[in-house]
């Protein structure tokens, strides 16, 4: 596996700086699409109903799926977050950021976040989809 990262962040020079995300990413290589991951473990058991704990678990699940393809969080180019409570996300932003950096590091791909009325699993408070690009070997 080639460890070189061939991602270029896209940010118009006259735009205000993006904090905690990228406006765009240019990448080439093998693409990995990770289906929406929620805050349960590999046995499909919720260990917590806490929002931040579920964010941490969902991100950890994404990393585990990436590892199957020999990839890591540094290969992420896009995350789409679905949250059931925007206000809880905003109120706990520092904790979410700490959980994100613990699992993903200081790698910030293009991101979108939307509030949804509900998720399929009743206890789920967040679902995150991911796209990663691994450079060709």
PDB file of C-alpha atoms in Angstrom, residues 1-131:
ATOM      1  CA  UNK A   1       0.000   0.000   0.000  1.00  0.00           C
ATOM      2  CA  UNK A   2       1.327   3.416  -0.954  1.00  0.00           C
ATOM      3  CA  UNK A   3       1.341   5.706   2.081  1.00  0.00           C
ATOM      4  CA  UNK A   4       1.692   8.880   0.008  1.00  0.00           C
ATOM      5  CA  UNK A   5      -1.356  11.129   0.237  1.00  0.00           C
ATOM      6  CA  UNK A   6      -2.363  12.723  -3.038  1.00  0.00           C
ATOM      7  CA  UNK A   7      -5.108  15.010  -1.756  1.00  0.00           C
ATOM      8  CA  UNK A   8      -5.245  18.717  -2.502  1.00  0.00           C
ATOM      9  CA  UNK A   9      -7.511  20.937  -0.429  1.00  0.00           C
ATOM     10  CA  UNK A  10      -9.565  23.329  -2.545  1.00  0.00           C
ATOM     11  CA  UNK A  11     -10.205  26.743  -1.048  1.00  0.00           C
ATOM     12  CA  UNK A  12     -10.786  29.943  -3.025  1.00  0.00           C
ATOM     13  CA  UNK A  13      -8.132  32.460  -1.935  1.00  0.00           C
ATOM     14  CA  UNK A  14     -10.653  35.224  -1.228  1.00  0.00           C
ATOM     15  CA  UNK A  15     -12.868  33.072   1.053  1.00  0.00           C
ATOM     16  CA  UNK A  16     -12.752  33.134   4.839  1.00  0.00           C
ATOM     17  CA  UNK A  17     -10.752  30.205   6.242  1.00  0.00           C
ATOM     18  CA  UNK A  18     -12.628  26.943   6.764  1.00  0.00           C
ATOM     19  CA  UNK A  19     -12.267  25.734  10.360  1.00  0.00           C
ATOM     20  CA  UNK A  20     -12.598  22.006  11.031  1.00  0.00           C
ATOM     21  CA  UNK A  21     -13.472  21.073   7.440  1.00  0.00           C
ATOM     22  CA  UNK A  22     -12.384  21.605   3.834  1.00  0.00           C
ATOM     23  CA  UNK A  23     -14.536  23.265   1.192  1.00  0.00           C
ATOM     24  CA  UNK A  24     -13.306  20.784  -1.385  1.00  0.00           C
ATOM     25  CA  UNK A  25     -10.740  18.046  -1.925  1.00  0.00           C
ATOM     26  CA  UNK A  26      -9.070  16.945  -5.145  1.00  0.00           C
ATOM     27  CA  UNK A  27      -7.859  13.350  -4.954  1.00  0.00           C
ATOM     28  CA  UNK A  28      -6.904  10.505  -7.236  1.00  0.00           C
ATOM     29  CA  UNK A  29      -6.631   6.795  -6.527  1.00  0.00           C
ATOM     30  CA  UNK A  30      -8.899   3.976  -5.353  1.00  0.00           C
ATOM     31  CA  UNK A  31     -12.178   5.204  -3.891  1.00  0.00           C
ATOM     32  CA  UNK A  32     -13.724   3.713  -0.762  1.00  0.00           C
ATOM     33  CA  UNK A  33     -17.373   4.424   0.040  1.00  0.00           C
ATOM     34  CA  UNK A  34     -18.332   3.783   3.653  1.00  0.00           C
ATOM     35  CA  UNK A  35     -22.035   3.464   4.371  1.00  0.00           C
ATOM     36  CA  UNK A  36     -23.564   5.437   7.208  1.00  0.00           C
ATOM     37  CA  UNK A  37     -22.053   4.440  10.543  1.00  0.00           C
ATOM     38  CA  UNK A  38     -23.908   4.998  13.791  1.00  0.00           C
ATOM     39  CA  UNK A  39     -22.882   4.950  17.443  1.00  0.00           C
ATOM     40  CA  UNK A  40     -23.076   1.221  18.043  1.00  0.00           C
ATOM     41  CA  UNK A  41     -20.191  -1.233  18.221  1.00  0.00           C
ATOM     42  CA  UNK A  42     -19.322  -4.070  15.836  1.00  0.00           C
ATOM     43  CA  UNK A  43     -21.905  -6.290  17.555  1.00  0.00           C
ATOM     44  CA  UNK A  44     -24.583  -3.671  16.778  1.00  0.00           C
ATOM     45  CA  UNK A  45     -24.948  -2.784  20.447  1.00  0.00           C
ATOM     46  CA  UNK A  46     -25.182   0.786  21.716  1.00  0.00           C
ATOM     47  CA  UNK A  47     -22.810   1.229  24.631  1.00  0.00           C
ATOM     48  CA  UNK A  48     -24.094   4.743  25.329  1.00  0.00           C
ATOM     49  CA  UNK A  49     -26.972   7.089  24.586  1.00  0.00           C
ATOM     50  CA  UNK A  50     -24.623  10.067  24.991  1.00  0.00           C
ATOM     51  CA  UNK A  51     -24.313  12.127  21.789  1.00  0.00           C
ATOM     52  CA  UNK A  52     -20.528  12.591  21.961  1.00  0.00           C
ATOM     53  CA  UNK A  53     -19.939   8.922  22.779  1.00  0.00           C
ATOM     54  CA  UNK A  54     -22.011   7.984  19.734  1.00  0.00           C
ATOM     55  CA  UNK A  55     -20.012  10.392  17.541  1.00  0.00           C
ATOM     56  CA  UNK A  56     -16.790   8.806  18.812  1.00  0.00           C
ATOM     57  CA  UNK A  57     -18.090   5.291  18.090  1.00  0.00           C
ATOM     58  CA  UNK A  58     -19.409   6.192  14.615  1.00  0.00           C
ATOM     59  CA  UNK A  59     -16.026   7.685  13.686  1.00  0.00           C
ATOM     60  CA  UNK A  60     -14.213   4.653  15.112  1.00  0.00           C
ATOM     61  CA  UNK A  61     -16.473   2.416  13.011  1.00  0.00           C
ATOM     62  CA  UNK A  62     -15.491   4.375   9.884  1.00  0.00           C
ATOM     63  CA  UNK A  63     -11.801   3.921  10.689  1.00  0.00           C
ATOM     64  CA  UNK A  64     -12.309   0.170  11.159  1.00  0.00           C
ATOM     65  CA  UNK A  65     -14.038  -0.139   7.776  1.00  0.00           C
ATOM     66  CA  UNK A  66     -11.217   1.837   6.128  1.00  0.00           C
ATOM     67  CA  UNK A  67      -8.638  -0.485   7.703  1.00  0.00           C
ATOM     68  CA  UNK A  68     -10.168  -3.445   5.844  1.00  0.00           C
ATOM     69  CA  UNK A  69      -8.983  -1.762   2.612  1.00  0.00           C
ATOM     70  CA  UNK A  70      -5.587  -0.845   4.075  1.00  0.00           C
ATOM     71  CA  UNK A  71      -6.642   2.787   4.459  1.00  0.00           C
ATOM     72  CA  UNK A  72      -6.794   5.178   7.383  1.00  0.00           C
ATOM     73  CA  UNK A  73      -8.448   8.426   8.407  1.00  0.00           C
ATOM     74  CA  UNK A  74      -5.821  10.387   6.466  1.00  0.00           C
ATOM     75  CA  UNK A  75      -7.421   9.058   3.259  1.00  0.00           C
ATOM     76  CA  UNK A  76     -10.845  10.561   4.012  1.00  0.00           C
ATOM     77  CA  UNK A  77     -11.986  13.125   1.456  1.00  0.00           C
ATOM     78  CA  UNK A  78     -15.632  13.569   2.482  1.00  0.00           C
ATOM     79  CA  UNK A  79     -17.859  13.055   5.532  1.00  0.00           C
ATOM     80  CA  UNK A  80     -21.616  13.545   5.607  1.00  0.00           C
ATOM     81  CA  UNK A  81     -23.082  13.806   9.096  1.00  0.00           C
ATOM     82  CA  UNK A  82     -26.749  13.275   9.920  1.00  0.00           C
ATOM     83  CA  UNK A  83     -27.690  14.432  13.424  1.00  0.00           C
ATOM     84  CA  UNK A  84     -31.066  14.263  15.125  1.00  0.00           C
ATOM     85  CA  UNK A  85     -30.462  17.370  17.272  1.00  0.00           C
ATOM     86  CA  UNK A  86     -28.530  20.296  15.820  1.00  0.00           C
ATOM     87  CA  UNK A  87     -28.699  22.170  19.123  1.00  0.00           C
ATOM     88  CA  UNK A  88     -27.032  19.324  21.021  1.00  0.00           C
ATOM     89  CA  UNK A  89     -24.276  19.228  18.386  1.00  0.00           C
ATOM     90  CA  UNK A  90     -23.716  22.988  18.692  1.00  0.00           C
ATOM     91  CA  UNK A  91     -23.845  22.946  22.492  1.00  0.00           C
ATOM     92  CA  UNK A  92     -21.237  20.160  22.644  1.00  0.00           C
ATOM     93  CA  UNK A  93     -19.046  21.259  19.746  1.00  0.00           C
ATOM     94  CA  UNK A  94     -15.824  21.301  21.789  1.00  0.00           C
ATOM     95  CA  UNK A  95     -16.444  17.745  23.004  1.00  0.00           C
ATOM     96  CA  UNK A  96     -17.324  16.614  19.472  1.00  0.00           C
ATOM     97  CA  UNK A  97     -14.111  18.223  18.212  1.00  0.00           C
ATOM     98  CA  UNK A  98     -12.070  16.423  20.861  1.00  0.00           C
ATOM     99  CA  UNK A  99     -13.665  13.075  19.973  1.00  0.00           C
ATOM    100  CA  UNK A 100     -13.066  13.769  16.270  1.00  0.00           C
ATOM    101  CA  UNK A 101      -9.372  14.589  16.786  1.00  0.00           C
ATOM    102  CA  UNK A 102      -8.926  11.523  19.017  1.00  0.00           C
ATOM    103  CA  UNK A 103     -10.221   9.188  16.294  1.00  0.00           C
ATOM    104  CA  UNK A 104      -9.464  10.998  13.019  1.00  0.00           C
ATOM    105  CA  UNK A 105      -6.607  13.284  14.039  1.00  0.00           C
ATOM    106  CA  UNK A 106      -6.115  16.728  12.541  1.00  0.00           C
ATOM    107  CA  UNK A 107      -7.318  15.687   9.093  1.00  0.00           C
ATOM    108  CA  UNK A 108     -10.339  17.672   7.948  1.00  0.00           C
ATOM    109  CA  UNK A 109     -11.990  16.518   4.702  1.00  0.00           C
ATOM    110  CA  UNK A 110     -14.913  18.159   2.946  1.00  0.00           C
ATOM    111  CA  UNK A 111     -17.902  17.861   5.258  1.00  0.00           C
ATOM    112  CA  UNK A 112     -21.629  18.327   5.259  1.00  0.00           C
ATOM    113  CA  UNK A 113     -23.899  18.143   8.287  1.00  0.00           C
ATOM    114  CA  UNK A 114     -27.667  18.027   8.250  1.00  0.00           C
ATOM    115  CA  UNK A 115     -30.297  17.656  10.935  1.00  0.00           C
ATOM    116  CA  UNK A 116     -32.769  14.871  10.252  1.00  0.00           C
ATOM    117  CA  UNK A 117     -36.083  14.083  11.888  1.00  0.00           C
ATOM    118  CA  UNK A 118     -34.954  10.594  12.848  1.00  0.00           C
ATOM    119  CA  UNK A 119     -32.584   7.740  12.014  1.00  0.00           C
ATOM    120  CA  UNK A 120     -33.540   4.125  11.353  1.00  0.00           C
ATOM    121  CA  UNK A 121     -32.133   2.887  14.674  1.00  0.00           C
ATOM    122  CA  UNK A 122     -34.201   4.495  17.431  1.00  0.00           C
ATOM    123  CA  UNK A 123     -31.247   5.021  19.813  1.00  0.00           C
ATOM    124  CA  UNK A 124     -28.990   6.524  17.129  1.00  0.00           C
ATOM    125  CA  UNK A 125     -28.288  10.239  17.505  1.00  0.00           C
ATOM    126  CA  UNK A 126     -25.775  10.543  14.657  1.00  0.00           C
ATOM    127  CA  UNK A 127     -24.980   8.726  11.414  1.00  0.00           C
ATOM    128  CA  UNK A 128     -21.863   9.500   9.370  1.00  0.00           C
ATOM    129  CA  UNK A 129     -21.108   8.483   5.771  1.00  0.00           C
ATOM    130  CA  UNK A 130     -17.549   8.616   4.487  1.00  0.00           C
ATOM    131  CA  UNK A 131     -15.640   8.643   1.233  1.00  0.00           C
TER     132      UNK A 131
END
